[in-house]
Short mmCIF file of C-alpha atoms in Angstrom, two decimals:
data_model
loop_
_atom_site.label_atom_id
_atom_site.label_comp_id
_atom_site.label_asym_id
_atom_site.label_seq_id
_atom_site.Cartn_x
_atom_site.Cartn_y
_atom_site.Cartn_z
CA MET W 1 11.88 10.92 -52.50
CA SER W 2 8.85 8.79 -53.35
CA GLN W 3 7.04 9.79 -56.54
CA HIS W 4 3.86 9.99 -54.44
CA GLN W 5 5.40 12.48 -52.03
CA GLU W 6 5.49 16.26 -52.39
CA PRO W 7 8.13 18.52 -50.78
CA LEU W 8 7.29 19.26 -47.16
CA ARG W 9 6.93 22.83 -45.95
CA LEU W 10 8.16 23.74 -42.48
CA PRO W 11 5.12 24.51 -40.30
CA GLU W 12 5.03 26.72 -37.21
CA LEU W 13 7.19 25.56 -34.31
CA SER W 14 6.12 25.35 -30.67
CA LEU W 15 7.96 24.31 -27.52
CA TYR W 16 6.52 22.05 -24.81
CA VAL W 17 8.28 21.87 -21.42
CA HIS W 18 7.33 19.01 -19.10
CA ILE W 19 7.62 19.34 -15.32
CA PRO W 20 6.59 15.97 -13.86
CA TRP W 21 5.96 16.51 -10.16
CA CYS W 22 2.61 16.86 -8.37
CA ILE W 23 1.75 17.27 -4.71
CA GLN W 24 -0.64 14.35 -5.18
CA LYS W 25 -1.34 12.00 -8.10
CA CYS W 26 -4.98 12.26 -9.20
CA PRO W 27 -6.81 8.92 -9.71
CA TYR W 28 -7.91 9.81 -13.27
CA CYS W 29 -4.52 11.06 -14.50
CA ASP W 30 -2.56 9.04 -17.05
CA PHE W 31 0.04 11.73 -17.74
CA ASN W 32 3.71 11.24 -16.91
CA SER W 33 3.44 12.72 -13.42
CA HIS W 34 4.96 11.69 -10.11
CA LYS W 35 3.98 12.40 -6.52
CA LEU W 36 6.53 14.70 -4.97
CA LYS W 37 8.67 13.11 -2.28
CA GLY W 38 10.77 15.66 -0.46
CA SER W 39 11.93 18.89 -2.05
CA VAL W 40 11.69 19.69 -5.76
CA PRO W 41 15.09 19.33 -7.53
CA GLU W 42 14.21 22.41 -9.55
CA GLN W 43 17.69 23.79 -10.19
CA ALA W 44 19.07 20.46 -11.44
CA TYR W 45 15.96 19.89 -13.51
CA VAL W 46 16.05 23.34 -15.13
CA SER W 47 19.70 22.78 -16.05
CA ARG W 48 18.77 19.47 -17.65
CA LEU W 49 15.85 21.06 -19.52
CA LEU W 50 18.18 23.64 -21.03
CA ASP W 51 20.69 20.94 -22.01
CA ASP W 52 17.77 19.08 -23.58
CA LEU W 53 16.79 22.13 -25.62
CA SER W 54 20.39 22.75 -26.71
CA ALA W 55 20.60 19.17 -28.03
CA ASP W 56 17.46 19.74 -30.12
CA LEU W 57 18.49 23.03 -31.73
CA GLU W 58 19.23 21.27 -35.02
CA TRP W 59 15.47 20.79 -35.38
CA VAL W 60 14.63 24.49 -35.06
CA GLN W 61 15.83 25.11 -38.65
CA GLN W 62 15.95 28.90 -38.29
CA ARG W 63 12.34 29.15 -37.13
CA SER W 64 11.00 31.31 -34.30
CA ILE W 65 9.11 29.71 -31.44
CA HIS W 66 5.47 30.82 -31.69
CA SER W 67 4.24 29.31 -28.43
CA ILE W 68 5.55 27.71 -25.25
CA PHE W 69 3.51 25.47 -22.96
CA ILE W 70 4.91 24.52 -19.56
CA GLY W 71 2.85 21.52 -18.48
CA GLY W 72 2.98 18.58 -16.18
CA GLY W 73 2.58 17.42 -13.57
CA THR W 74 2.11 20.69 -11.79
CA PRO W 75 4.62 23.30 -13.02
CA SER W 76 3.43 25.78 -10.41
CA VAL W 77 5.19 23.73 -7.70
CA PHE W 78 8.37 25.31 -9.09
CA SER W 79 9.49 28.64 -7.67
CA ALA W 80 9.17 31.79 -9.72
CA ASN W 81 13.00 32.03 -9.72
CA ALA W 82 13.25 28.60 -11.36
CA ILE W 83 10.69 29.57 -14.02
CA GLN W 84 12.62 32.82 -14.60
CA ARG W 85 15.86 30.87 -15.08
CA LEU W 86 14.09 28.49 -17.45
CA MET W 87 12.64 31.30 -19.54
CA ASP W 88 15.95 33.18 -19.64
CA GLY W 89 17.69 30.01 -20.83
CA ILE W 90 15.09 29.41 -23.52
CA ARG W 91 15.45 32.97 -24.83
CA GLN W 92 19.23 32.54 -25.01
CA ARG W 93 18.88 29.45 -27.20
CA VAL W 94 15.96 30.18 -29.52
CA HIS W 95 14.20 33.20 -30.95
CA LEU W 96 10.72 33.83 -29.61
CA ALA W 97 8.18 35.39 -31.96
CA PRO W 98 7.06 38.86 -30.79
CA ASP W 99 3.57 37.53 -30.04
CA CYS W 100 4.79 34.24 -28.51
CA GLU W 101 2.13 32.74 -26.24
CA VAL W 102 3.72 31.40 -23.04
CA THR W 103 1.39 29.22 -20.96
CA LEU W 104 2.03 27.72 -17.55
CA GLU W 105 -0.26 25.10 -16.01
CA ALA W 106 -1.13 25.85 -12.40
CA ASN W 107 -3.22 24.48 -9.56
CA PRO W 108 -5.62 26.80 -7.75
CA GLY W 109 -4.19 26.07 -4.30
CA THR W 110 -3.04 29.04 -2.23
CA PHE W 111 0.60 27.86 -2.39
CA GLU W 112 0.61 28.18 -6.19
CA THR W 113 -1.68 31.20 -6.52
CA GLU W 114 0.67 33.36 -4.45
CA LYS W 115 3.32 32.91 -7.18
CA PHE W 116 1.15 33.98 -10.13
CA ALA W 117 2.39 37.58 -10.27
CA ASP W 118 6.05 36.47 -10.19
CA PHE W 119 5.37 33.92 -12.94
CA VAL W 120 4.11 36.80 -15.08
CA LYS W 121 7.29 38.78 -14.37
CA ALA W 122 9.28 35.75 -15.57
CA GLY W 123 7.56 35.90 -18.96
CA ILE W 124 4.40 33.84 -18.54
CA ASN W 125 1.54 35.57 -20.39
CA ARG W 126 -1.12 32.86 -20.11
CA LEU W 127 -2.13 30.65 -17.19
CA SER W 128 -4.07 27.40 -17.42
CA ILE W 129 -5.68 26.68 -14.06
CA GLY W 130 -6.92 23.19 -13.20
CA VAL W 131 -10.24 23.87 -11.47
CA GLN W 132 -11.95 20.60 -12.63
CA SER W 133 -15.04 21.19 -10.44
CA LEU W 134 -16.49 23.73 -8.02
CA GLN W 135 -18.26 21.07 -5.95
CA GLN W 136 -16.28 19.88 -2.95
CA HIS W 137 -17.47 16.25 -3.05
CA GLN W 138 -16.38 16.00 -6.69
CA LEU W 139 -12.99 17.56 -5.98
CA THR W 140 -12.51 14.97 -3.25
CA ALA W 141 -13.54 12.15 -5.60
CA LEU W 142 -11.09 13.45 -8.21
CA GLY W 143 -8.23 13.59 -5.72
CA ARG W 144 -7.84 17.35 -6.03
CA ILE W 145 -6.20 19.13 -3.09
CA HIS W 146 -7.84 22.55 -3.55
CA ASP W 147 -11.34 23.59 -2.56
CA PRO W 148 -13.97 25.69 -4.41
CA VAL W 149 -13.04 28.86 -2.49
CA GLN W 150 -9.40 28.55 -3.58
CA ALA W 151 -10.48 27.89 -7.18
CA ARG W 152 -12.57 31.06 -7.32
CA ALA W 153 -9.77 33.05 -5.67
CA ALA W 154 -7.23 31.79 -8.23
CA ALA W 155 -9.48 32.82 -11.13
CA ALA W 156 -10.10 36.25 -9.58
CA HIS W 157 -6.37 36.74 -9.06
CA ALA W 158 -5.54 35.70 -12.63
CA SER W 159 -8.11 38.19 -13.97
CA GLN W 160 -6.27 41.04 -12.23
CA LEU W 161 -2.84 40.18 -13.64
CA PRO W 162 -1.35 41.63 -16.88
CA LEU W 163 -1.88 38.36 -18.75
CA ASN W 164 -2.87 38.05 -22.39
CA SER W 165 -5.33 35.34 -21.38
CA PHE W 166 -6.06 32.59 -18.90
CA ASN W 167 -7.87 29.27 -19.08
CA LEU W 168 -9.93 27.34 -16.57
CA ASP W 169 -10.09 23.54 -16.91
CA LEU W 170 -13.46 22.02 -16.02
CA MET W 171 -14.56 18.39 -16.22
CA HIS W 172 -18.02 16.97 -16.77
CA GLY W 173 -19.38 13.44 -16.68
CA LEU W 174 -18.05 13.10 -13.13
CA PRO W 175 -18.97 10.22 -10.77
CA ASP W 176 -22.77 10.12 -10.28
CA GLN W 177 -23.04 13.62 -11.79
CA THR W 178 -26.53 14.70 -12.87
CA LEU W 179 -27.34 17.08 -15.71
CA ALA W 180 -28.30 19.79 -13.20
CA ALA W 181 -25.07 19.39 -11.22
CA ALA W 182 -22.89 19.51 -14.35
CA LEU W 183 -24.62 22.67 -15.58
CA ASP W 184 -24.35 24.29 -12.15
CA ASP W 185 -20.59 23.66 -12.23
CA LEU W 186 -20.36 25.19 -15.70
CA LYS W 187 -22.46 28.23 -14.75
CA GLN W 188 -20.16 28.93 -11.80
CA VAL W 189 -17.07 28.78 -14.03
CA ILE W 190 -18.68 31.03 -16.65
CA ALA W 191 -19.44 33.52 -13.85
CA LEU W 192 -15.69 33.77 -13.18
CA GLN W 193 -15.34 35.17 -16.73
CA PRO W 194 -12.18 33.40 -17.92
CA PRO W 195 -11.27 34.26 -21.54
CA HIS W 196 -10.88 30.52 -22.28
CA ILE W 197 -12.59 27.40 -20.89
CA SER W 198 -11.43 23.83 -21.49
CA TRP W 199 -14.61 21.82 -20.82
CA TYR W 200 -13.99 18.14 -21.23
CA GLN W 201 -15.51 14.82 -20.29
CA LEU W 202 -13.88 12.59 -17.67
CA THR W 203 -12.70 9.37 -19.26
CA ILE W 204 -11.28 6.32 -17.53
CA GLU W 205 -7.75 5.77 -18.83
CA PRO W 206 -5.69 2.57 -18.50
CA ASN W 207 -3.08 2.35 -15.73
CA THR W 208 -4.87 4.82 -13.45
CA SER W 209 -6.46 4.34 -10.04
CA PHE W 210 -9.88 4.87 -11.60
CA ALA W 211 -9.14 2.07 -14.08
CA SER W 212 -8.53 -0.42 -11.25
CA LYS W 213 -11.55 0.82 -9.24
CA PRO W 214 -13.89 2.53 -11.72
CA PRO W 215 -16.38 5.01 -10.27
CA GLU W 216 -20.00 5.04 -11.43
CA LEU W 217 -20.16 7.53 -14.31
CA PRO W 218 -23.24 8.97 -16.04
CA ASP W 219 -24.73 6.92 -18.89
CA ASP W 220 -24.28 7.92 -22.54
CA ASP W 221 -27.66 9.64 -22.81
CA THR W 222 -26.95 11.80 -19.76
CA LEU W 223 -23.47 12.61 -21.10
CA TRP W 224 -24.95 13.77 -24.40
CA ASP W 225 -27.59 15.86 -22.60
CA ILE W 226 -24.83 17.48 -20.51
CA TYR W 227 -22.80 18.24 -23.62
CA GLN W 228 -25.70 19.74 -25.59
CA ALA W 229 -27.01 21.88 -22.72
CA GLY W 230 -23.52 22.98 -21.69
CA HIS W 231 -22.58 23.86 -25.25
CA GLU W 232 -25.66 26.08 -25.46
CA LEU W 233 -24.78 27.76 -22.15
CA LEU W 234 -21.25 28.53 -23.32
CA GLN W 235 -22.45 29.96 -26.62
CA GLN W 236 -24.98 32.18 -24.85
CA ALA W 237 -22.17 33.47 -22.63
CA GLY W 238 -20.11 34.51 -25.68
CA TYR W 239 -17.73 31.56 -25.86
CA GLN W 240 -17.00 30.13 -29.29
CA GLN W 241 -16.23 26.44 -29.58
CA TYR W 242 -13.19 25.99 -31.82
CA GLU W 243 -12.15 22.47 -30.79
CA VAL W 244 -13.93 19.46 -29.29
CA SER W 245 -13.28 20.58 -25.70
CA ALA W 246 -12.12 24.19 -26.11
CA TYR W 247 -14.22 27.34 -25.88
CA ALA W 248 -12.86 30.86 -26.09
CA LYS W 249 -13.97 34.47 -26.15
CA PRO W 250 -13.03 36.15 -29.46
CA GLY W 251 -9.26 36.56 -29.74
CA HIS W 252 -8.46 34.08 -26.96
CA GLN W 253 -8.01 30.74 -28.72
CA SER W 254 -4.89 28.89 -27.56
CA SER W 255 -2.13 29.31 -30.16
CA HIS W 256 -0.18 26.40 -28.72
CA ASN W 257 -3.05 23.93 -28.84
CA ARG W 258 -4.07 25.08 -32.30
CA ASN W 259 -0.57 24.29 -33.52
CA TYR W 260 -0.91 20.71 -32.24
CA TRP W 261 -4.29 20.30 -33.87
CA GLN W 262 -3.11 21.77 -37.18
CA TYR W 263 -0.28 19.21 -37.31
CA GLY W 264 2.37 21.81 -36.68
CA ASP W 265 5.85 21.04 -35.31
CA TYR W 266 6.77 21.03 -31.66
CA LEU W 267 9.89 20.41 -29.62
CA GLY W 268 9.31 18.56 -26.35
CA ILE W 269 11.81 18.88 -23.52
CA GLY W 270 11.56 17.27 -20.10
CA CYS W 271 11.09 13.69 -18.96
CA GLY W 272 8.72 11.76 -21.21
CA ALA W 273 8.22 14.76 -23.53
CA HIS W 274 7.48 14.10 -27.19
CA SER W 275 8.61 16.05 -30.24
CA LYS W 276 7.21 16.03 -33.77
CA VAL W 277 9.53 17.71 -36.24
CA THR W 278 9.59 18.19 -40.00
CA VAL W 279 13.04 17.88 -41.57
CA ALA W 280 12.39 19.61 -44.87
CA GLU W 281 15.73 18.93 -46.54
CA ASP W 282 15.24 15.17 -46.12
CA ASN W 283 11.47 15.30 -46.68
CA ARG W 284 10.97 13.44 -43.40
CA ILE W 285 8.79 13.87 -40.33
CA ILE W 286 10.29 12.45 -37.15
CA ARG W 287 9.04 11.81 -33.65
CA CYS W 288 11.23 11.81 -30.57
CA GLU W 289 10.52 10.73 -27.00
CA LYS W 290 12.68 11.68 -24.04
CA ILE W 291 13.61 9.50 -21.03
CA LYS W 292 10.39 9.06 -19.07
CA HIS W 293 11.38 8.78 -15.40
CA PRO W 294 12.74 11.86 -13.57
CA GLN W 295 15.59 9.90 -12.02
CA GLY W 296 16.80 8.71 -15.41
CA TYR W 297 16.26 12.12 -16.97
CA LEU W 298 18.42 13.77 -14.31
CA ASP W 299 21.22 11.23 -14.81
CA LEU W 300 23.89 13.25 -16.64
CA THR W 301 25.51 10.08 -18.02
CA ARG W 302 22.42 9.15 -20.04
CA GLU W 303 21.35 10.22 -23.51
CA LEU W 304 18.13 12.24 -23.23
CA ARG W 305 16.59 10.98 -26.47
CA TYR W 306 14.96 7.70 -25.55
CA GLN W 307 13.31 6.88 -28.86
CA LEU W 308 13.59 8.39 -32.33
CA THR W 309 11.31 7.21 -35.14
CA GLU W 310 10.26 8.36 -38.58
CA ILE W 311 6.55 8.90 -39.19
CA THR W 312 5.64 6.87 -42.26
CA PRO W 313 3.41 8.29 -45.00
CA GLU W 314 0.62 5.92 -43.92
CA GLU W 315 0.87 7.18 -40.34
CA ARG W 316 0.81 10.80 -41.49
CA TYR W 317 -2.68 10.40 -42.95
CA PHE W 318 -4.12 9.24 -39.66
CA GLU W 319 -2.13 11.61 -37.44
CA PHE W 320 -3.06 14.64 -39.51
CA PHE W 321 -6.79 13.93 -39.34
CA MET W 322 -6.69 12.73 -35.73
CA ASN W 323 -5.46 16.21 -34.83
CA GLN W 324 -7.05 18.44 -37.46
CA LEU W 325 -10.58 17.04 -37.12
CA ARG W 326 -10.64 18.11 -33.48
CA LEU W 327 -10.91 21.66 -34.79
CA LEU W 328 -14.37 22.63 -35.97
CA GLU W 329 -13.12 24.74 -38.88
CA PRO W 330 -12.76 23.42 -42.45
CA VAL W 331 -9.62 21.36 -43.13
CA SER W 332 -7.51 22.84 -45.92
CA LYS W 333 -6.40 20.36 -48.57
CA GLN W 334 -3.47 22.62 -49.35
CA ARG W 335 -2.35 22.52 -45.72
CA PHE W 336 -2.71 18.74 -45.75
CA GLU W 337 -0.33 18.47 -48.71
CA GLN W 338 2.17 20.96 -47.31
CA THR W 339 2.40 19.40 -43.83
CA THR W 340 2.24 15.72 -44.81
CA GLY W 341 3.87 15.75 -48.25
CA LEU W 342 1.01 13.54 -49.48
CA PRO W 343 -1.59 14.11 -52.21
CA ALA W 344 -5.01 15.34 -51.10
CA SER W 345 -6.61 13.05 -53.68
CA GLN W 346 -5.41 10.01 -51.74
CA ALA W 347 -6.76 11.48 -48.49
CA SER W 348 -10.15 11.96 -50.17
CA LEU W 349 -10.18 8.26 -51.01
CA LYS W 350 -9.41 7.37 -47.39
CA LEU W 351 -12.21 9.69 -46.22
CA GLN W 352 -14.73 8.24 -48.67
CA GLN W 353 -16.50 6.06 -46.10
CA ALA W 354 -16.86 9.00 -43.71
CA ILE W 355 -18.16 11.15 -46.58
CA THR W 356 -20.70 8.47 -47.54
CA GLN W 357 -21.85 8.30 -43.89
CA ARG W 358 -22.27 12.11 -43.96
CA TRP W 359 -19.76 12.51 -41.18
CA VAL W 360 -17.52 14.60 -43.45
CA THR W 361 -18.33 16.90 -46.38
CA GLU W 362 -15.91 17.78 -49.20
CA THR W 363 -15.37 20.79 -51.48
CA PRO W 364 -12.57 21.33 -54.03
CA GLY W 365 -10.43 23.03 -51.37
CA HIS W 366 -11.55 21.63 -48.02
CA TRP W 367 -12.96 18.81 -45.93
CA GLN W 368 -15.38 19.62 -43.11
CA LEU W 369 -16.61 17.55 -40.17
CA THR W 370 -20.43 17.62 -39.92
CA PRO W 371 -22.29 17.94 -36.58
CA THR W 372 -22.95 14.18 -36.73
CA GLY W 373 -19.28 13.55 -37.48
CA HIS W 374 -18.38 15.72 -34.53
CA ARG W 375 -20.44 13.47 -32.26
CA TYR W 376 -18.95 10.29 -33.75
CA LEU W 377 -15.38 11.53 -34.21
CA ASN W 378 -13.85 8.25 -33.02
CA SER W 379 -15.87 6.39 -35.66
CA VAL W 380 -14.65 8.83 -38.31
CA LEU W 381 -11.04 8.17 -37.32
CA GLU W 382 -11.59 4.41 -37.33
CA THR W 383 -12.46 4.61 -41.06
CA LEU W 384 -8.93 5.94 -41.69
CA LEU W 385 -7.13 3.00 -40.05
#
């Protein structure tokens, strides 16, 4: 052990399950998702997911799973029976905390919405529904296959189910979107009364259809006006911002996402899934990536772990703050030391430029992003490189 390194403490453990198929690939999406051709090989894929989890049990280290997120892709293309089998298999292999949050991503199309109640019976207690917009021309531009009527119906249906919570995803900064149009979209989503809203700006990512043929997006001044006015609307409606793009009614913050942002541990199963795991006895933090393509992932002759690397102390500084500074709450120096094994004094030195710029403030026990730092978060992170 390096003399500059403190013993690591095992943080909370989450589980991410990746289901890669979509009915249609959206032009803005850079996730590991694949347009469905033919029927979904759900039984073979669930079997492989459970084998994947069994192979990673050494990393659980006697911890309970505090949250599960089934993402994609579009997990709701799977049948409720397949999700039931998946959840049963997970419970057989790991212990779930009594208050374990279990989220499933879903599209608002009628095909998926009809399964919501059976997903709940399988053990799903939180849905995340990809609305993205309630304006038909924007849904068309975004490549979404649902319409505004289906989106409202999905939210209404979710509100009647015995869920702990549900989230609606909404984008802003859409092609040619005005301030008035963005706020109208947001007002309509607020009227649906979801306990949680993920309200995030459309960005053009490499290797997407939008990257090869970029649409005309609002300018920076309009984007900032949208953000400020929308933020005020959400606050007035009783939503508390706890992360850059996440707003929740009291008691409805996402446990799973908070664990990511607090630099907790997570197991990732499924094609292209990533894991970040603390191995306390070796004082190491490791990252693992699984085979990315579904065909390779389903090949029983192949090793599922595609890449296994150790996160160096230098990388831990950046990764910790890249995640933690997305949360608007103060950053605990004690938590920094426990989850990175590094001295807070060294982190303070790395943050000095951001502190001088008044992007970050410092107390004996915490660091805190300022409102200006919140706006220029990417610049703050660049000072740590």
